[in-house]
Amino acid sequence: MKFNAKDLALLARRPSGYFDKEGKLKICRVVGDEKLIEPRERWCRLKGNLLFLMKNKSSEVSEVVILERCWVVEFRSKTDVSIVLKFQSGEPDLYLEAASKPDCESWAVALGEANSEGLQNKIQQLRRLIMEIKEERSSDEARQFLPSSQVDSLGEPQFTSIQRIANEPKLEFSLACKDLVAATRDRKLNTFIQVSVVHPAEHILTRYSSTEIVEGTRDPLFLTGVTFPPEYPIYEETKIKLTVYDVKDKSQDTVRTSVLPDHKEPRADVGRSFLGCTTFRVGDLVKSKEQQLTLTLRTSDGGKTVGTIEVNLVKMGELEDGETDHITTDAQDQKCALVRECTATEGISGKDNLPSLNAVLKNPICKLYRFPTSDNKWMRIREQMAETTLSFHVPKELINLHIKEDMRRNQELKDLGELAPHWDNMRKSVIAHCDQMLSMYQDTLAELGKHTGSSFKSSCSKGEKTLEFIPINLHLQRMHVHSPRLKDALYDVITVGAPAAHFQGFKNGGLRKLLSKFEAERRNTGYQCIYYSPENTAKAKEVLSNINHLQPLISSHADLLLNSASQHSPDSLKNSLKMLSEKTELFVHAFKDQLVRSALLALYTARPGCVLKKPAVPRNSAEEGGDVQHQDHPSHIKRQDSIPHHSEYDEEEWDRVWANVGKSLNCVIAMVDRLLEKDNVSNSKEGEKDPSAADCKVLHAGGDWYEQLYPLVITLKDCMGEVVTRAKQSMAFVLLQELACGLPQCLMLTLRRDIVFSQALAGLVCGFIIKLHTGLHDQGFLQQLHTVGLLVQYEGLLSTYSEEAGMLEDMAVGISDLQKVMFKVIEAKSEDFLPIITGRREHYVIEVQLPAKMFELLPQEIKEGKLLRMYPVLFNVGINEQQTLAERFGDTTLQENINQENLELLKEYYKLFTEKMPPDCLPHFQEQNDLKGLLENLHQNIQAKKRKNVEIMWLAATICRKLNGVRFTCCKSAKDRTSMSVTLEQCSILRDEHQLHKDFFIRALDCMRRGQIVHDAESGFSPKGGGGSPPTVPVAARSKYLRKAPTQQQEVCNDHKLVVSIFPSLTTAFISEPGFRAQKNFLQV
């Protein structure tokens, strides 16, 4: 072979990092079994297929060996540290002796891969792959040369679908390897499998998922399976590539394959090495008789076999064959014989609820696991995380209601009429500020209307003003458990970032502190305005709401009464009168309040040139809005304008005005009774004499009825209109005082409260709809829903230090405000199943729409429109290092007060539950614990005031599940702390409720935390800051952040840019220590 000696010498002197491998070896030539000379130490450098031999590292190259048409002979004895290079040309063999056995083995691998024959095998393998792709593409390329008519007849590429059940994953399978070959004979492998997909239409290799790492065995059984969601584009023609890697140092590995570009293989220097790979068609697995494939793993050049891999098709809930498959491994944590045997299961959710549920959930991501039970059976767990369209739908509906409510309020302020200069200037200032706030709400709604892309708000967007009404990372976290001898079970947790006004910041605290401070300042406003307590302002808003609701109803029923009279229909007349009476009585009682009377007097004093019979000034007091002493008044005065101007004001005039409505109604009732009585008498007499004369009498009487009722109905409407005008103006004057006493803080606090409430409400609506769909066939739950109400338990993980204390204050107020929310279930009249929101700030009604078939399953009380109450409770325990600072150097009173207050609310719900519900309504498989005992235990733990007492969280969560409640888990951004809590809770449920094998608890926890996808990870960590996911490959795009394993030395908490130390020894506490104490040890810093 010709070569340039100078170029080779220059190449040999390149820096060390340039070479594939270098080091000291003893080298000599060998003929047969005899060494020509004693081995001499040489510095060897390997680059490509060139082996440079040098006397030392700094000397000139003395010999170059070209690795062509040669092979490596490795001696397999434990003591031998030498290898021999044999050449086909017949030249003497090259003997190489290393300093140690590992060094010898690594040189053998490097020289074998550098051989030109090995490189040629790789090239041939790549050529075969290219030819396969070209053959598959040939049919598509040929279409370009066909006439258009033939192309149309061919249509789109036809792929065979494998969808089996609607809304169920398209494909699920489990993996196991056998007889893996390590590069070193004595090395125990730590392996995982990377799963990639080759789409038949695009021919692009896409990384999809990976299994957990199984340590110390050549026959790994992977507990993490592979699942493809319903909308994933996978067909029988799709190819799946399985690549097996050996992880050299698990403690430094975080399964970083998911963040590599799709065309890049992980480098060996990041703690892992490539073992082998294989590919199979999905159709081969689906159509296989045993629904199992055994594939051969080969090296990248396709020449060497390194083991086999078993792919088993999984069908959740289907009965498997009677044969059992005992799997025993030599790994320490796999020494349990596992029996693959499942029982038949009842369907958890039918097909009828899919349209309405799909309208709420979006882009589900699934994970599949198989864990052994204590009796050596398999249980299967499907974990699903889904976005919800309610993240944007609910805030937009809510902002729209705010805009309408504020526009009505502004108009009512303008309709107050003429005011004295001081009050008029105050009104102008209030309206100007309210108009600015209204414009801001309108701009926010317009910006949200332009939003496209993902249906959730990522953590990196929590500070954006246009998205401040949107909850952070709102997702459904569902665990579906199919275990032997037990019914299938669903466990749902809603994960969401703490409802808080992040854009406004927490420099001055959160809502809890700000509202208290604002109320104290309002009491000292002096002469500028009149102080009304929060209860009175809330009452004023309620009165205005009743007016707007009842007035049109009364007018409508009055018109129906006249219509019945004109038609001379006695039955219709009675029904119309009954409805009119009920609504009018509600209307009259709505104004029987001292607040209205005192507000009318206050408004009159604000008129220019007002004159009182006896001077009276509303007291600046919290008692009934400044009531005044009563005095004698004339018994009768002439009818005046709605609010008297420049004349004496009679304080009893209001009593007469609203009482006139009741008197007018009594006149209408008396007239109807008289007409019906006369009609009965005349009909009985005239009918006996002459039927035709009776018919004429009916026609004449119809006219008489209408003529006699009409003036009374008009009087009723006039009286009602006078009451409405006065009441509206007086209540608007109360709201004017509320706004004027605290401008602009009042409006800013209202905005902050609206923001926090919007985030909390979106989560609540999502949780209610999911719970309703899940419990649709549970009659006990439905009875509890309309009899008692729904318990909604929030688990907070915020610290009471720095900004997170302000977030906790916001969150506490926002969750408390959810008590104002009522739910109503209605039958959907169209294909739009999104909920409808009505009401005002102090009272909202959420109308949840169900398809007709689902609606028929509901109890009669719910179908008739009974409002369903919510009972939200919040328990918070800070668990991060900031909470350590708060406990040692700060204050934890806020957390203690919140937990104590919500414990009382939980006790009230439990008391109501026990009074109204029979005991058999509790889930039968959870009756081993006494609820009363759990509540007492929770009370003791809250009173104990221990540091980071996570027993509070576990007790509250257990009580919530036993009371058929909805579970929420929240931290700052619903990422790190939330994910750690959710996975720990899921594994605890598997252990306590489904007999998870005790030796597999930590491994199950490790699987879920390594394989659990946090949905907002890409947007939270990617510099692009997108947050969206490709429509065809949602999993690959969103699997860039994986939950960390408990054995990992450090957990990077990206939401607060601090490092939390996690001690691996604490993971053993789950087995060695019983109950909640062990779980507490893990979460403590």
PDB file of N, CA and C in Angstrom, residues 583-641:
ATOM      1  N   LYS A 583     -93.338  34.451  42.236  1.00  0.00           N
ATOM      2  CA  LYS A 583     -92.242  35.355  41.881  1.00  0.00           C
ATOM      3  C   LYS A 583     -92.407  36.718  42.544  1.00  0.00           C
ATOM      4  N   THR A 584     -93.650  37.198  42.642  1.00  0.00           N
ATOM      5  CA  THR A 584     -93.873  38.512  43.245  1.00  0.00           C
ATOM      6  C   THR A 584     -93.563  38.479  44.739  1.00  0.00           C
ATOM      7  N   GLU A 585     -93.907  37.402  45.416  1.00  0.00           N
ATOM      8  CA  GLU A 585     -93.588  37.285  46.834  1.00  0.00           C
ATOM      9  C   GLU A 585     -92.077  37.272  47.058  1.00  0.00           C
ATOM     10  N   LEU A 586     -91.364  36.569  46.190  1.00  0.00           N
ATOM     11  CA  LEU A 586     -89.897  36.606  46.275  1.00  0.00           C
ATOM     12  C   LEU A 586     -89.386  38.020  46.064  1.00  0.00           C
ATOM     13  N   PHE A 587     -90.001  38.728  45.144  1.00  0.00           N
ATOM     14  CA  PHE A 587     -89.594  40.091  44.822  1.00  0.00           C
ATOM     15  C   PHE A 587     -89.815  41.010  46.036  1.00  0.00           C
ATOM     16  N   VAL A 588     -90.949  40.878  46.677  1.00  0.00           N
ATOM     17  CA  VAL A 588     -91.265  41.741  47.825  1.00  0.00           C
ATOM     18  C   VAL A 588     -90.323  41.467  48.989  1.00  0.00           C
ATOM     19  N   HIS A 589     -90.083  40.186  49.286  1.00  0.00           N
ATOM     20  CA  HIS A 589     -89.218  39.837  50.415  1.00  0.00           C
ATOM     21  C   HIS A 589     -87.760  40.209  50.157  1.00  0.00           C
ATOM     22  N   ALA A 590     -87.383  40.346  48.913  1.00  0.00           N
ATOM     23  CA  ALA A 590     -85.999  40.716  48.606  1.00  0.00           C
ATOM     24  C   ALA A 590     -85.667  42.112  49.105  1.00  0.00           C
ATOM     25  N   PHE A 591     -86.686  42.977  49.283  1.00  0.00           N
ATOM     26  CA  PHE A 591     -86.438  44.364  49.684  1.00  0.00           C
ATOM     27  C   PHE A 591     -86.796  44.624  51.140  1.00  0.00           C
ATOM     28  N   LYS A 592     -87.188  43.583  51.851  1.00  0.00           N
ATOM     29  CA  LYS A 592     -87.514  43.761  53.265  1.00  0.00           C
ATOM     30  C   LYS A 592     -86.213  43.747  54.057  1.00  0.00           C
ATOM     31  N   ASP A 593     -85.423  44.797  53.885  1.00  0.00           N
ATOM     32  CA  ASP A 593     -84.111  44.857  54.485  1.00  0.00           C
ATOM     33  C   ASP A 593     -83.814  46.286  54.911  1.00  0.00           C
ATOM     34  N   GLN A 594     -83.224  46.431  56.085  1.00  0.00           N
ATOM     35  CA  GLN A 594     -82.910  47.760  56.594  1.00  0.00           C
ATOM     36  C   GLN A 594     -81.899  48.471  55.706  1.00  0.00           C
ATOM     37  N   LEU A 595     -81.067  47.704  55.000  1.00  0.00           N
ATOM     38  CA  LEU A 595     -80.051  48.312  54.144  1.00  0.00           C
ATOM     39  C   LEU A 595     -80.681  49.186  53.067  1.00  0.00           C
ATOM     40  N   VAL A 596     -81.767  48.713  52.466  1.00  0.00           N
ATOM     41  CA  VAL A 596     -82.399  49.485  51.398  1.00  0.00           C
ATOM     42  C   VAL A 596     -82.922  50.813  51.947  1.00  0.00           C
ATOM     43  N   ARG A 597     -83.566  50.763  53.122  1.00  0.00           N
ATOM     44  CA  ARG A 597     -84.128  51.984  53.712  1.00  0.00           C
ATOM     45  C   ARG A 597     -83.021  52.985  54.037  1.00  0.00           C
ATOM     46  N   SER A 598     -81.939  52.516  54.686  1.00  0.00           N
ATOM     47  CA  SER A 598     -80.854  53.424  55.064  1.00  0.00           C
ATOM     48  C   SER A 598     -80.126  53.961  53.832  1.00  0.00           C
ATOM     49  N   ALA A 599     -79.992  53.133  52.783  1.00  0.00           N
ATOM     50  CA  ALA A 599     -79.327  53.599  51.566  1.00  0.00           C
ATOM     51  C   ALA A 599     -80.155  54.649  50.847  1.00  0.00           C
ATOM     52  N   LEU A 600     -81.490  54.506  50.886  1.00  0.00           N
ATOM     53  CA  LEU A 600     -82.349  55.529  50.283  1.00  0.00           C
ATOM     54  C   LEU A 600     -82.188  56.876  50.990  1.00  0.00           C
ATOM     55  N   LEU A 601     -82.106  56.824  52.318  1.00  0.00           N
ATOM     56  CA  LEU A 601     -81.912  58.063  53.067  1.00  0.00           C
ATOM     57  C   LEU A 601     -80.550  58.670  52.749  1.00  0.00           C
ATOM     58  N   ALA A 602     -79.519  57.810  52.678  1.00  0.00           N
ATOM     59  CA  ALA A 602     -78.183  58.318  52.357  1.00  0.00           C
ATOM     60  C   ALA A 602     -78.158  58.939  50.971  1.00  0.00           C
ATOM     61  N   LEU A 603     -78.842  58.302  50.030  1.00  0.00           N
ATOM     62  CA  LEU A 603     -78.887  58.847  48.677  1.00  0.00           C
ATOM     63  C   LEU A 603     -79.618  60.190  48.660  1.00  0.00           C
ATOM     64  N   TYR A 604     -80.694  60.287  49.449  1.00  0.00           N
ATOM     65  CA  TYR A 604     -81.434  61.546  49.468  1.00  0.00           C
ATOM     66  C   TYR A 604     -80.583  62.685  50.024  1.00  0.00           C
ATOM     67  N   THR A 605     -79.781  62.391  51.044  1.00  0.00           N
ATOM     68  CA  THR A 605     -78.910  63.426  51.595  1.00  0.00           C
ATOM     69  C   THR A 605     -77.835  63.846  50.606  1.00  0.00           C
ATOM     70  N   ALA A 606     -77.548  62.974  49.617  1.00  0.00           N
ATOM     71  CA  ALA A 606     -76.537  63.324  48.610  1.00  0.00           C
ATOM     72  C   ALA A 606     -77.110  64.144  47.470  1.00  0.00           C
ATOM     73  N   ARG A 607     -78.447  64.353  47.463  1.00  0.00           N
ATOM     74  CA  ARG A 607     -79.049  65.169  46.419  1.00  0.00           C
ATOM     75  C   ARG A 607     -78.771  66.648  46.701  1.00  0.00           C
ATOM     76  N   PRO A 608     -78.682  67.442  45.652  1.00  0.00           N
ATOM     77  CA  PRO A 608     -78.477  68.883  45.891  1.00  0.00           C
ATOM     78  C   PRO A 608     -79.700  69.504  46.535  1.00  0.00           C
ATOM     79  N   GLY A 609     -79.493  70.265  47.613  1.00  0.00           N
ATOM     80  CA  GLY A 609     -80.571  70.987  48.277  1.00  0.00           C
ATOM     81  C   GLY A 609     -81.556  70.110  48.993  1.00  0.00           C
ATOM     82  N   CYS A 610     -81.141  68.972  49.526  1.00  0.00           N
ATOM     83  CA  CYS A 610     -82.076  68.073  50.209  1.00  0.00           C
ATOM     84  C   CYS A 610     -82.545  68.679  51.519  1.00  0.00           C
ATOM     85  N   VAL A 611     -83.795  68.388  51.899  1.00  0.00           N
ATOM     86  CA  VAL A 611     -84.362  68.869  53.150  1.00  0.00           C
ATOM     87  C   VAL A 611     -85.018  67.689  53.861  1.00  0.00           C
ATOM     88  N   LEU A 612     -84.612  67.438  55.091  1.00  0.00           N
ATOM     89  CA  LEU A 612     -85.198  66.348  55.877  1.00  0.00           C
ATOM     90  C   LEU A 612     -86.196  66.922  56.859  1.00  0.00           C
ATOM     91  N   LYS A 613     -87.237  66.187  57.177  1.00  0.00           N
ATOM     92  CA  LYS A 613     -88.184  66.623  58.202  1.00  0.00           C
ATOM     93  C   LYS A 613     -87.446  66.762  59.525  1.00  0.00           C
ATOM     94  N   LYS A 614     -86.511  65.871  59.775  1.00  0.00           N
ATOM     95  CA  LYS A 614     -85.633  66.003  60.932  1.00  0.00           C
ATOM     96  C   LYS A 614     -84.241  65.651  60.440  1.00  0.00           C
ATOM     97  N   PRO A 615     -83.227  66.531  60.635  1.00  0.00           N
ATOM     98  CA  PRO A 615     -81.906  66.253  60.079  1.00  0.00           C
ATOM     99  C   PRO A 615     -81.430  64.873  60.488  1.00  0.00           C
ATOM    100  N   ALA A 616     -80.984  64.157  59.492  1.00  0.00           N
ATOM    101  CA  ALA A 616     -80.463  62.803  59.763  1.00  0.00           C
ATOM    102  C   ALA A 616     -79.299  62.538  58.838  1.00  0.00           C
ATOM    103  N   VAL A 617     -78.202  62.080  59.408  1.00  0.00           N
ATOM    104  CA  VAL A 617     -77.007  61.755  58.626  1.00  0.00           C
ATOM    105  C   VAL A 617     -76.692  60.288  58.863  1.00  0.00           C
ATOM    106  N   PRO A 618     -76.487  59.529  57.789  1.00  0.00           N
ATOM    107  CA  PRO A 618     -76.169  58.108  57.983  1.00  0.00           C
ATOM    108  C   PRO A 618     -74.928  57.933  58.842  1.00  0.00           C
ATOM    109  N   ARG A 619     -75.025  57.032  59.802  1.00  0.00           N
ATOM    110  CA  ARG A 619     -73.883  56.815  60.688  1.00  0.00           C
ATOM    111  C   ARG A 619     -72.775  56.077  59.956  1.00  0.00           C
ATOM    112  N   ASN A 620     -71.561  56.452  60.246  1.00  0.00           N
ATOM    113  CA  ASN A 620     -70.401  55.779  59.657  1.00  0.00           C
ATOM    114  C   ASN A 620     -70.119  54.528  60.474  1.00  0.00           C
ATOM    115  N   SER A 621     -70.938  53.539  60.255  1.00  0.00           N
ATOM    116  CA  SER A 621     -70.872  52.331  61.091  1.00  0.00           C
ATOM    117  C   SER A 621     -71.049  51.110  60.242  1.00  0.00           C
ATOM    118  N   ALA A 622     -70.618  49.998  60.787  1.00  0.00           N
ATOM    119  CA  ALA A 622     -70.773  48.731  60.081  1.00  0.00           C
ATOM    120  C   ALA A 622     -72.112  48.090  60.344  1.00  0.00           C
ATOM    121  N   GLU A 623     -72.911  48.695  61.237  1.00  0.00           N
ATOM    122  CA  GLU A 623     -74.174  48.069  61.609  1.00  0.00           C
ATOM    123  C   GLU A 623     -75.256  48.445  60.616  1.00  0.00           C
ATOM    124  N   GLU A 624     -75.654  47.503  59.813  1.00  0.00           N
ATOM    125  CA  GLU A 624     -76.760  47.648  58.878  1.00  0.00           C
ATOM    126  C   GLU A 624     -76.620  48.869  57.982  1.00  0.00           C
ATOM    127  N   GLY A 625     -75.405  49.154  57.594  1.00  0.00           N
ATOM    128  CA  GLY A 625     -75.175  50.220  56.630  1.00  0.00           C
ATOM    129  C   GLY A 625     -75.536  51.591  57.154  1.00  0.00           C
ATOM    130  N   GLY A 626     -75.392  51.843  58.443  1.00  0.00           N
ATOM    131  CA  GLY A 626     -75.637  53.178  58.958  1.00  0.00           C
ATOM    132  C   GLY A 626     -77.118  53.451  59.180  1.00  0.00           C
ATOM    133  N   ASP A 627     -77.760  52.624  59.976  1.00  0.00           N
ATOM    134  CA  ASP A 627     -79.192  52.811  60.236  1.00  0.00           C
ATOM    135  C   ASP A 627     -79.417  54.086  61.056  1.00  0.00           C
ATOM    136  N   VAL A 628     -80.608  54.653  60.914  1.00  0.00           N
ATOM    137  CA  VAL A 628     -80.941  55.885  61.633  1.00  0.00           C
ATOM    138  C   VAL A 628     -82.148  55.619  62.511  1.00  0.00           C
ATOM    139  N   GLN A 629     -82.347  56.517  63.500  1.00  0.00           N
ATOM    140  CA  GLN A 629     -83.471  56.348  64.406  1.00  0.00           C
ATOM    141  C   GLN A 629     -84.762  56.695  63.696  1.00  0.00           C
ATOM    142  N   HIS A 630     -85.793  55.924  63.994  1.00  0.00           N
ATOM    143  CA  HIS A 630     -87.097  56.180  63.380  1.00  0.00           C
ATOM    144  C   HIS A 630     -87.834  57.267  64.156  1.00  0.00           C
ATOM    145  N   GLN A 631     -88.710  57.933  63.440  1.00  0.00           N
ATOM    146  CA  GLN A 631     -89.521  58.964  64.055  1.00  0.00           C
ATOM    147  C   GLN A 631     -90.898  58.930  63.414  1.00  0.00           C
ATOM    148  N   ASP A 632     -91.829  59.670  64.022  1.00  0.00           N
ATOM    149  CA  ASP A 632     -93.196  59.683  63.515  1.00  0.00           C
ATOM    150  C   ASP A 632     -93.264  60.424  62.206  1.00  0.00           C
ATOM    151  N   HIS A 633     -94.080  59.919  61.288  1.00  0.00           N
ATOM    152  CA  HIS A 633     -94.268  60.531  59.982  1.00  0.00           C
ATOM    153  C   HIS A 633     -95.749  60.605  59.702  1.00  0.00           C
ATOM    154  N   PRO A 634     -96.123  61.453  58.770  1.00  0.00           N
ATOM    155  CA  PRO A 634     -97.537  61.482  58.373  1.00  0.00           C
ATOM    156  C   PRO A 634     -97.949  60.129  57.820  1.00  0.00           C
ATOM    157  N   SER A 635     -99.176  59.766  58.073  1.00  0.00           N
ATOM    158  CA  SER A 635     -99.651  58.463  57.621  1.00  0.00           C
ATOM    159  C   SER A 635     -99.849  58.403  56.126  1.00  0.00           C
ATOM    160  N   HIS A 636     -99.974  59.541  55.475  1.00  0.00           N
ATOM    161  CA  HIS A 636    -100.214  59.502  54.033  1.00  0.00           C
ATOM    162  C   HIS A 636     -99.610  60.737  53.387  1.00  0.00           C
ATOM    163  N   ILE A 637     -98.909  60.537  52.283  1.00  0.00           N
ATOM    164  CA  ILE A 637     -98.390  61.661  51.506  1.00  0.00           C
ATOM    165  C   ILE A 637     -98.727  61.423  50.061  1.00  0.00           C
ATOM    166  N   LYS A 638     -98.638  62.474  49.295  1.00  0.00           N
ATOM    167  CA  LYS A 638     -98.923  62.344  47.873  1.00  0.00           C
ATOM    168  C   LYS A 638     -97.830  61.544  47.194  1.00  0.00           C
ATOM    169  N   ARG A 639     -98.193  60.929  46.074  1.00  0.00           N
ATOM    170  CA  ARG A 639     -97.216  60.151  45.301  1.00  0.00           C
ATOM    171  C   ARG A 639     -96.132  61.072  44.775  1.00  0.00           C
ATOM    172  N   GLN A 640     -94.838  60.667  44.972  1.00  0.00           N
ATOM    173  CA  GLN A 640     -93.721  61.512  44.567  1.00  0.00           C
ATOM    174  C   GLN A 640     -92.915  60.812  43.473  1.00  0.00           C
ATOM    175  N   ASP A 641     -91.877  61.510  43.049  1.00  0.00           N
ATOM    176  CA  ASP A 641     -90.944  60.903  42.100  1.00  0.00           C
ATOM    177  C   ASP A 641     -90.225  59.744  42.793  1.00  0.00           C
TER     178      ASP A 641
END
